[in-house]
Amino acid sequence: MSADTEDHAPHFYGGQAVLEGVMMRGRNTWAVAVRRPDGVIYLERHQVSDFPKRNPIWTKPMLRGMWGLVDALTIGTRALTISANAAVEDEEQLSKGEMGGSLLVALVAFIGIFIVLPNLGLAAIEDSLGGGDTVRFHLVEGLVRLVIFMAYLLAISMLADIKRVFRYHGGEHKTIMAWEHGEDLRAPDIQPYSTKHPRCGTNFLLIVMFLAIVIYTTAGIIVPSPDGENFLAFLGYQVGLRVVLLPVVAGLAYEVLRLGADQSNPFLKWLAVPGLWLQKITTKEPDDEMVEVAIRAFEAVVPSGDLDGRTTDLPSPIEWGADTAAEAVGLPKPVAAPESEADPGSAIT
């Protein structure tokens, strides 16, 4: 597909819930909107990396999923950093070092909980499962990882701050779903829609869990684990195999998720059902103020021509932060609330 064809093809918008806000991603830009403690909506907009356009090989199947994972993690991390500082008072904001340290701890915890821990436990009972290269071993390991993942989601869903993130997640989904059904960007038109969406990142994670079983089992048969009774060597092999093949799993999961976006196909619609069930945990009903935040992020990445007649003035004032996509053709700045409704101490544009 040529670049020109891509630029005019229908675009599937996506997003992510952040602390007290929503990040939305368009074709060439992404924006994050955050509800500040004073009620003002803080908004930033940035360009999406043009790396795939400069290196077309990364637009090919499988490779585009690998790049997509890196790009999504990069943007998601930046959006979380922006929201973490915008959602609190100035004296509570984290420095870049503190935020970087927090993200590093989160990465180590992810590897430890979802990769090392299942293999550490199963390595001790490897013989009873027929060895570390058997289908039984990898199937049990995959199921253990899935149980840990579900338990983790249920546990964090009990936290008050995470509940609010999940409500913003629901607002993000409702906004995109309403847009895809031709609705105007107004809370009353958006609220009736479901908080569940077939292209959700939750679906992606679930697909990863299932594909990992198939890919790791196949890899274990092709490249068997080291012989002998060395427990550490066996554990290192199992963990290393999963880390090395994670991009392959992610690339294939991305292709499956793209296929699942076609809800007109009964089989693909059925495949999306487990992910939609899981979104009962990761999405909650938003209030109108949360939907308004999602709208502000969304309209910042949609070309003006597409917005004509589908957007309206919203009650909350806006404070613009960085806008590195200001020169992007056809991208408007959302209209701020009338001055009489704005907080006199905020910077309104």
Tab-separated table of C-alpha atoms in Angstrom:
chain	number	residue	atom	x	y	z
A	1	MET	CA	0.000	0.000	0.000
A	2	SER	CA	1.402	3.395	-0.972
A	3	ALA	CA	1.788	6.233	1.497
A	4	ASP	CA	-0.796	8.245	-0.432
A	5	THR	CA	-3.308	5.392	-0.244
A	6	GLU	CA	-2.650	5.013	3.478
A	7	ASP	CA	-3.241	8.731	4.066
A	8	HIS	CA	-6.715	8.488	2.514
A	9	ALA	CA	-7.747	5.094	3.919
A	10	PRO	CA	-10.256	5.019	6.805
A	11	HIS	CA	-8.407	5.408	10.085
A	12	PHE	CA	-9.123	3.353	13.198
A	13	TYR	CA	-8.705	5.693	16.147
A	14	GLY	CA	-7.351	4.303	19.393
A	15	GLY	CA	-6.527	5.499	22.854
A	16	GLN	CA	-5.615	4.801	26.431
A	17	ALA	CA	-6.892	5.839	29.828
A	18	VAL	CA	-4.403	7.723	32.008
A	19	LEU	CA	-4.556	9.324	35.440
A	20	GLU	CA	-7.626	11.592	35.462
A	21	GLY	CA	-7.643	11.647	31.689
A	22	VAL	CA	-7.486	10.048	28.265
A	23	MET	CA	-4.905	9.765	25.507
A	24	MET	CA	-6.217	9.547	21.946
A	25	ARG	CA	-4.203	8.598	18.888
A	26	GLY	CA	-4.941	9.729	15.338
A	27	ARG	CA	-3.252	8.986	12.033
A	28	ASN	CA	-0.243	11.270	12.570
A	29	THR	CA	-0.765	12.773	16.030
A	30	TRP	CA	-1.668	11.850	19.577
A	31	ALA	CA	-3.155	14.003	22.299
A	32	VAL	CA	-3.686	13.641	26.035
A	33	ALA	CA	-6.377	15.483	27.996
A	34	VAL	CA	-6.336	15.560	31.796
A	35	ARG	CA	-8.857	16.932	34.277
A	36	ARG	CA	-6.873	19.130	36.651
A	37	PRO	CA	-7.868	19.586	40.332
A	38	ASP	CA	-9.311	23.043	39.497
A	39	GLY	CA	-11.636	21.529	36.869
A	40	VAL	CA	-9.705	22.859	33.866
A	41	ILE	CA	-8.882	20.341	31.121
A	42	TYR	CA	-5.139	20.326	30.412
A	43	LEU	CA	-4.347	19.321	26.826
A	44	GLU	CA	-1.157	18.389	24.975
A	45	ARG	CA	-0.706	17.228	21.386
A	46	HIS	CA	2.297	15.602	19.717
A	47	GLN	CA	3.350	14.050	16.439
A	48	VAL	CA	3.378	10.282	16.030
A	49	SER	CA	6.778	8.940	14.975
A	50	ASP	CA	7.221	8.750	11.200
A	51	PHE	CA	9.712	5.888	11.561
A	52	PRO	CA	7.534	3.382	9.607
A	53	LYS	CA	7.144	5.867	6.716
A	54	ARG	CA	10.906	6.322	6.565
A	55	ASN	CA	11.444	2.563	6.877
A	56	PRO	CA	8.524	0.914	4.984
A	57	ILE	CA	9.587	-2.600	5.956
A	58	TRP	CA	8.084	-1.890	9.399
A	59	THR	CA	4.644	-1.521	7.788
A	60	LYS	CA	4.640	-5.182	6.736
A	61	PRO	CA	2.591	-7.830	8.598
A	62	MET	CA	4.206	-9.043	11.852
A	63	LEU	CA	6.877	-6.313	11.750
A	64	ARG	CA	4.230	-3.596	12.034
A	65	GLY	CA	2.977	-5.270	15.198
A	66	MET	CA	6.467	-5.323	16.704
A	67	TRP	CA	6.946	-1.638	15.910
A	68	GLY	CA	3.415	-0.904	17.090
A	69	LEU	CA	4.173	-2.387	20.499
A	70	VAL	CA	7.296	-0.239	20.921
A	71	ASP	CA	5.481	2.870	19.672
A	72	ALA	CA	2.446	2.275	21.896
A	73	LEU	CA	4.627	1.758	24.970
A	74	THR	CA	6.588	4.929	24.175
A	75	ILE	CA	3.490	7.080	23.691
A	76	GLY	CA	1.706	5.458	26.619
A	77	THR	CA	4.629	6.154	28.924
A	78	ARG	CA	4.786	9.814	27.845
A	79	ALA	CA	1.016	10.178	28.248
A	80	LEU	CA	1.133	8.671	31.739
A	81	THR	CA	3.956	11.022	32.697
A	82	ILE	CA	2.011	14.045	31.442
A	83	SER	CA	-1.164	12.967	33.230
A	84	ALA	CA	0.611	12.127	36.493
A	85	ASN	CA	1.928	15.681	36.734
A	86	ALA	CA	-1.137	17.467	35.345
A	87	ALA	CA	-3.562	15.688	37.675
A	88	VAL	CA	-1.880	16.866	40.908
A	89	GLU	CA	-0.872	20.137	42.497
A	90	ASP	CA	2.521	21.585	41.508
A	91	GLU	CA	4.226	20.585	44.769
A	92	GLU	CA	3.198	16.930	44.256
A	93	GLN	CA	4.572	16.561	40.736
A	94	LEU	CA	7.207	13.928	40.049
A	95	SER	CA	10.604	14.738	38.587
A	96	LYS	CA	11.779	12.981	35.414
A	97	GLY	CA	14.118	10.872	37.551
A	98	GLU	CA	11.320	9.795	39.882
A	99	MET	CA	9.027	8.972	36.985
A	100	GLY	CA	11.787	7.034	35.207
A	101	GLY	CA	12.519	5.092	38.383
A	102	SER	CA	8.833	4.238	38.795
A	103	LEU	CA	8.607	2.968	35.203
A	104	LEU	CA	11.762	0.879	35.622
A	105	VAL	CA	10.340	-0.718	38.765
A	106	ALA	CA	7.086	-1.395	36.879
A	107	LEU	CA	9.003	-3.090	34.028
A	108	VAL	CA	11.011	-5.270	36.391
A	109	ALA	CA	7.828	-6.173	38.286
A	110	PHE	CA	6.106	-7.144	35.009
A	111	ILE	CA	8.942	-9.472	33.991
A	112	GLY	CA	9.147	-10.899	37.501
A	113	ILE	CA	5.420	-11.523	37.961
A	114	PHE	CA	4.369	-12.649	34.489
A	115	ILE	CA	7.520	-14.381	33.186
A	116	VAL	CA	9.877	-15.387	36.016
A	117	LEU	CA	7.301	-16.347	38.661
A	118	PRO	CA	5.315	-18.917	36.609
A	119	ASN	CA	8.523	-20.558	35.381
A	120	LEU	CA	10.119	-20.499	38.823
A	121	GLY	CA	7.228	-22.451	40.286
A	122	LEU	CA	6.888	-24.904	37.404
A	123	ALA	CA	10.631	-25.539	37.122
A	124	ALA	CA	10.412	-27.197	40.533
A	125	ILE	CA	7.836	-29.705	39.231
A	126	GLU	CA	9.177	-30.006	35.707
A	127	ASP	CA	9.545	-33.804	35.858
A	128	SER	CA	5.922	-34.353	36.881
A	129	LEU	CA	4.850	-32.372	33.807
A	130	GLY	CA	6.941	-34.534	31.490
A	131	GLY	CA	9.811	-32.061	31.058
A	132	GLY	CA	10.173	-28.405	30.149
A	133	ASP	CA	9.788	-28.949	26.403
A	134	THR	CA	6.420	-30.676	26.455
A	135	VAL	CA	3.073	-29.282	25.393
A	136	ARG	CA	1.814	-30.043	28.910
A	137	PHE	CA	4.493	-27.884	30.547
A	138	HIS	CA	3.863	-24.872	28.290
A	139	LEU	CA	0.086	-25.261	28.547
A	140	VAL	CA	0.196	-25.296	32.345
A	141	GLU	CA	2.643	-22.372	32.365
A	142	GLY	CA	0.350	-20.375	30.081
A	143	LEU	CA	-2.681	-21.105	32.235
A	144	VAL	CA	-0.773	-20.123	35.386
A	145	ARG	CA	0.208	-16.821	33.720
A	146	LEU	CA	-3.409	-16.218	32.722
A	147	VAL	CA	-4.610	-16.861	36.293
A	148	ILE	CA	-1.980	-14.444	37.658
A	149	PHE	CA	-3.051	-11.844	35.088
A	150	MET	CA	-6.727	-12.175	36.023
A	151	ALA	CA	-5.935	-12.028	39.739
A	152	TYR	CA	-3.791	-8.927	39.161
A	153	LEU	CA	-6.590	-7.137	37.275
A	154	LEU	CA	-9.158	-8.021	39.929
A	155	ALA	CA	-6.837	-6.852	42.706
A	156	ILE	CA	-5.998	-3.455	41.203
A	157	SER	CA	-9.649	-2.904	40.219
A	158	MET	CA	-10.384	-2.599	43.946
A	159	LEU	CA	-8.155	0.494	44.268
A	160	ALA	CA	-9.976	3.835	44.173
A	161	ASP	CA	-7.494	5.499	41.773
A	162	ILE	CA	-7.567	2.541	39.382
A	163	LYS	CA	-11.371	2.516	39.425
A	164	ARG	CA	-11.269	6.087	38.127
A	165	VAL	CA	-8.752	5.103	35.427
A	166	PHE	CA	-11.101	2.293	34.374
A	167	ARG	CA	-13.983	4.818	34.198
A	168	TYR	CA	-11.909	7.037	31.913
A	169	HIS	CA	-11.137	3.870	29.929
A	170	GLY	CA	-14.884	3.422	29.491
A	171	GLY	CA	-15.192	7.047	28.371
A	172	GLU	CA	-12.464	6.531	25.797
A	173	HIS	CA	-14.225	3.483	24.360
A	174	LYS	CA	-17.647	5.154	24.309
A	175	THR	CA	-16.260	8.176	22.452
A	176	ILE	CA	-14.551	6.100	19.765
A	177	MET	CA	-17.548	3.783	19.419
A	178	ALA	CA	-19.964	6.722	19.086
A	179	TRP	CA	-17.713	8.372	16.478
A	180	GLU	CA	-17.591	5.155	14.459
A	181	HIS	CA	-21.402	5.096	14.496
A	182	GLY	CA	-21.684	8.672	13.190
A	183	GLU	CA	-22.661	10.388	16.437
A	184	ASP	CA	-21.805	13.979	17.334
A	185	LEU	CA	-19.142	14.572	19.995
A	186	ARG	CA	-21.560	15.382	22.814
A	187	ALA	CA	-21.864	13.487	26.097
A	188	PRO	CA	-25.627	12.805	25.706
A	189	ASP	CA	-24.971	11.196	22.295
A	190	ILE	CA	-21.944	9.230	23.521
A	191	GLN	CA	-23.150	7.901	26.891
A	192	PRO	CA	-25.616	5.303	25.485
A	193	TYR	CA	-22.754	3.380	23.835
A	194	SER	CA	-20.975	0.404	25.369
A	195	THR	CA	-17.754	0.742	27.355
A	196	LYS	CA	-16.458	-2.353	25.533
A	197	HIS	CA	-14.613	-2.199	22.217
A	198	PRO	CA	-13.153	-5.068	20.102
A	199	ARG	CA	-9.869	-3.210	19.430
A	200	CYS	CA	-9.123	-2.645	23.118
A	201	GLY	CA	-5.629	-3.228	24.472
A	202	THR	CA	-7.189	-5.619	26.982
A	203	ASN	CA	-8.135	-7.860	24.055
A	204	PHE	CA	-4.554	-7.572	22.800
A	205	LEU	CA	-3.149	-8.772	26.140
A	206	LEU	CA	-5.530	-11.724	26.206
A	207	ILE	CA	-4.557	-12.675	22.643
A	208	VAL	CA	-0.906	-12.464	23.711
A	209	MET	CA	-1.594	-14.872	26.589
A	210	PHE	CA	-3.085	-17.509	24.290
A	211	LEU	CA	-0.626	-17.111	21.401
A	212	ALA	CA	2.285	-17.312	23.843
A	213	ILE	CA	1.303	-20.894	24.676
A	214	VAL	CA	1.460	-21.936	21.008
A	215	ILE	CA	4.646	-20.031	20.146
A	216	TYR	CA	6.609	-20.985	23.277
A	217	THR	CA	5.601	-24.633	22.918
A	218	THR	CA	6.730	-24.697	19.286
A	219	ALA	CA	10.005	-22.918	20.116
A	220	GLY	CA	10.658	-25.326	23.001
A	221	ILE	CA	10.344	-28.276	20.631
A	222	ILE	CA	12.610	-26.693	17.988
A	223	VAL	CA	15.219	-25.468	20.507
A	224	PRO	CA	15.063	-27.866	23.501
A	225	SER	CA	16.023	-26.740	26.983
A	226	PRO	CA	19.537	-27.632	28.238
A	227	ASP	CA	20.063	-31.172	29.482
A	228	GLY	CA	21.055	-31.898	33.034
A	229	GLU	CA	19.808	-31.112	36.479
A	230	ASN	CA	20.974	-27.495	36.624
A	231	PHE	CA	17.920	-25.668	37.949
A	232	LEU	CA	19.258	-22.171	37.200
A	233	ALA	CA	20.208	-23.098	33.626
A	234	PHE	CA	16.707	-24.459	33.014
A	235	LEU	CA	15.055	-21.399	34.537
A	236	GLY	CA	17.326	-19.041	32.577
A	237	TYR	CA	16.466	-20.853	29.337
A	238	GLN	CA	12.709	-20.664	29.930
A	239	VAL	CA	12.751	-16.972	30.911
A	240	GLY	CA	15.192	-16.038	28.115
A	241	LEU	CA	13.091	-17.857	25.514
A	242	ARG	CA	10.008	-15.879	26.524
A	243	VAL	CA	11.749	-12.511	26.549
A	244	VAL	CA	13.399	-13.090	23.149
A	245	LEU	CA	10.162	-14.275	21.512
A	246	LEU	CA	7.952	-11.592	23.055
A	247	PRO	CA	8.216	-9.361	19.917
A	248	VAL	CA	7.102	-12.324	17.776
A	249	VAL	CA	4.118	-12.938	20.051
A	250	ALA	CA	3.258	-9.235	19.977
A	251	GLY	CA	3.543	-9.060	16.177
A	252	LEU	CA	1.223	-12.008	15.654
A	253	ALA	CA	-1.217	-10.763	18.319
A	254	TYR	CA	-1.406	-7.409	16.511
A	255	GLU	CA	-2.410	-9.135	13.271
A	256	VAL	CA	-5.102	-11.136	15.069
A	257	LEU	CA	-6.398	-7.940	16.714
A	258	ARG	CA	-6.597	-6.214	13.311
A	259	LEU	CA	-8.626	-9.119	11.975
A	260	GLY	CA	-10.889	-8.933	15.021
A	261	ALA	CA	-11.729	-5.324	14.196
A	262	ASP	CA	-13.931	-6.693	11.389
A	263	GLN	CA	-17.058	-7.370	13.438
A	264	SER	CA	-19.057	-8.205	10.293
A	265	ASN	CA	-17.403	-11.642	10.219
A	266	PRO	CA	-19.256	-13.982	12.646
A	267	PHE	CA	-16.131	-16.057	13.366
A	268	LEU	CA	-13.958	-13.016	14.113
A	269	LYS	CA	-16.758	-11.552	16.205
A	270	TRP	CA	-16.805	-14.772	18.240
A	271	LEU	CA	-13.013	-14.605	18.707
A	272	ALA	CA	-13.376	-11.153	20.296
A	273	VAL	CA	-15.835	-12.378	22.949
A	274	PRO	CA	-13.276	-13.362	25.661
A	275	GLY	CA	-11.621	-9.938	25.408
A	276	LEU	CA	-14.990	-8.201	25.663
A	277	TRP	CA	-15.758	-10.242	28.787
A	278	LEU	CA	-12.453	-9.183	30.307
A	279	GLN	CA	-13.335	-5.539	29.686
A	280	LYS	CA	-16.045	-5.924	32.316
A	281	ILE	CA	-13.102	-5.543	34.716
A	282	THR	CA	-11.015	-2.950	32.891
A	283	THR	CA	-13.786	-0.554	31.834
A	284	LYS	CA	-16.438	1.121	33.985
A	285	GLU	CA	-19.206	3.624	33.312
A	286	PRO	CA	-17.868	7.218	33.081
A	287	ASP	CA	-19.709	10.365	34.107
A	288	ASP	CA	-20.276	13.244	31.684
A	289	GLU	CA	-17.162	15.099	32.868
A	290	MET	CA	-14.989	12.070	32.069
A	291	VAL	CA	-16.596	11.777	28.620
A	292	GLU	CA	-15.878	15.469	28.049
A	293	VAL	CA	-12.177	14.838	28.718
A	294	ALA	CA	-12.223	11.959	26.201
A	295	ILE	CA	-13.937	14.221	23.650
A	296	ARG	CA	-11.289	16.932	24.062
A	297	ALA	CA	-8.469	14.451	23.482
A	298	PHE	CA	-10.277	12.888	20.534
A	299	GLU	CA	-11.166	16.074	18.648
A	300	ALA	CA	-7.534	17.230	18.954
A	301	VAL	CA	-6.420	14.387	16.632
A	302	VAL	CA	-9.276	14.445	14.095
A	303	PRO	CA	-8.917	16.570	10.921
A	304	SER	CA	-11.125	19.677	10.818
A	305	GLY	CA	-12.979	18.455	7.736
A	306	ASP	CA	-14.092	15.311	9.523
A	307	LEU	CA	-15.190	17.288	12.590
A	308	ASP	CA	-17.469	19.666	10.665
A	309	GLY	CA	-20.937	19.549	12.193
A	310	ARG	CA	-20.018	16.812	14.682
A	311	THR	CA	-18.512	18.832	17.523
A	312	THR	CA	-19.854	21.529	19.826
A	313	ASP	CA	-18.821	23.834	22.649
A	314	LEU	CA	-18.264	21.978	25.915
A	315	PRO	CA	-18.518	23.485	29.415
A	316	SER	CA	-14.997	23.079	30.825
A	317	PRO	CA	-12.190	25.556	30.041
A	318	ILE	CA	-9.011	24.306	28.380
A	319	GLU	CA	-5.375	24.970	29.186
A	320	TRP	CA	-3.036	24.065	26.354
A	321	GLY	CA	0.415	22.758	27.131
A	322	ALA	CA	2.934	21.587	24.535
A	323	ASP	CA	1.588	21.300	20.994
A	324	THR	CA	4.312	19.910	18.750
A	325	ALA	CA	1.663	19.124	16.112
A	326	ALA	CA	0.494	22.741	15.852
A	327	GLU	CA	1.564	22.902	12.205
A	328	ALA	CA	-0.167	19.647	11.251
A	329	VAL	CA	-2.505	20.336	8.335
A	330	GLY	CA	-6.189	20.209	9.161
A	331	LEU	CA	-5.902	19.677	12.920
A	332	PRO	CA	-7.806	22.240	14.966
A	333	LYS	CA	-7.389	23.385	18.521
A	334	PRO	CA	-10.551	22.535	20.497
A	335	VAL	CA	-12.599	25.618	21.306
A	336	ALA	CA	-12.307	26.737	24.928
A	337	ALA	CA	-15.340	27.548	27.065
A	338	PRO	CA	-16.575	31.162	27.050
A	339	GLU	CA	-14.450	33.433	29.221
A	340	SER	CA	-17.256	33.914	31.737
A	341	GLU	CA	-17.198	30.187	32.485
A	342	ALA	CA	-13.417	29.868	32.697
A	343	ASP	CA	-11.353	29.856	35.811
A	344	PRO	CA	-9.826	33.384	35.884
A	345	GLY	CA	-6.538	31.973	37.098
A	346	SER	CA	-6.076	29.488	34.247
A	347	ALA	CA	-4.384	30.035	30.908
A	348	ILE	CA	-7.209	29.720	28.378
A	349	THR	CA	-6.690	29.643	24.622
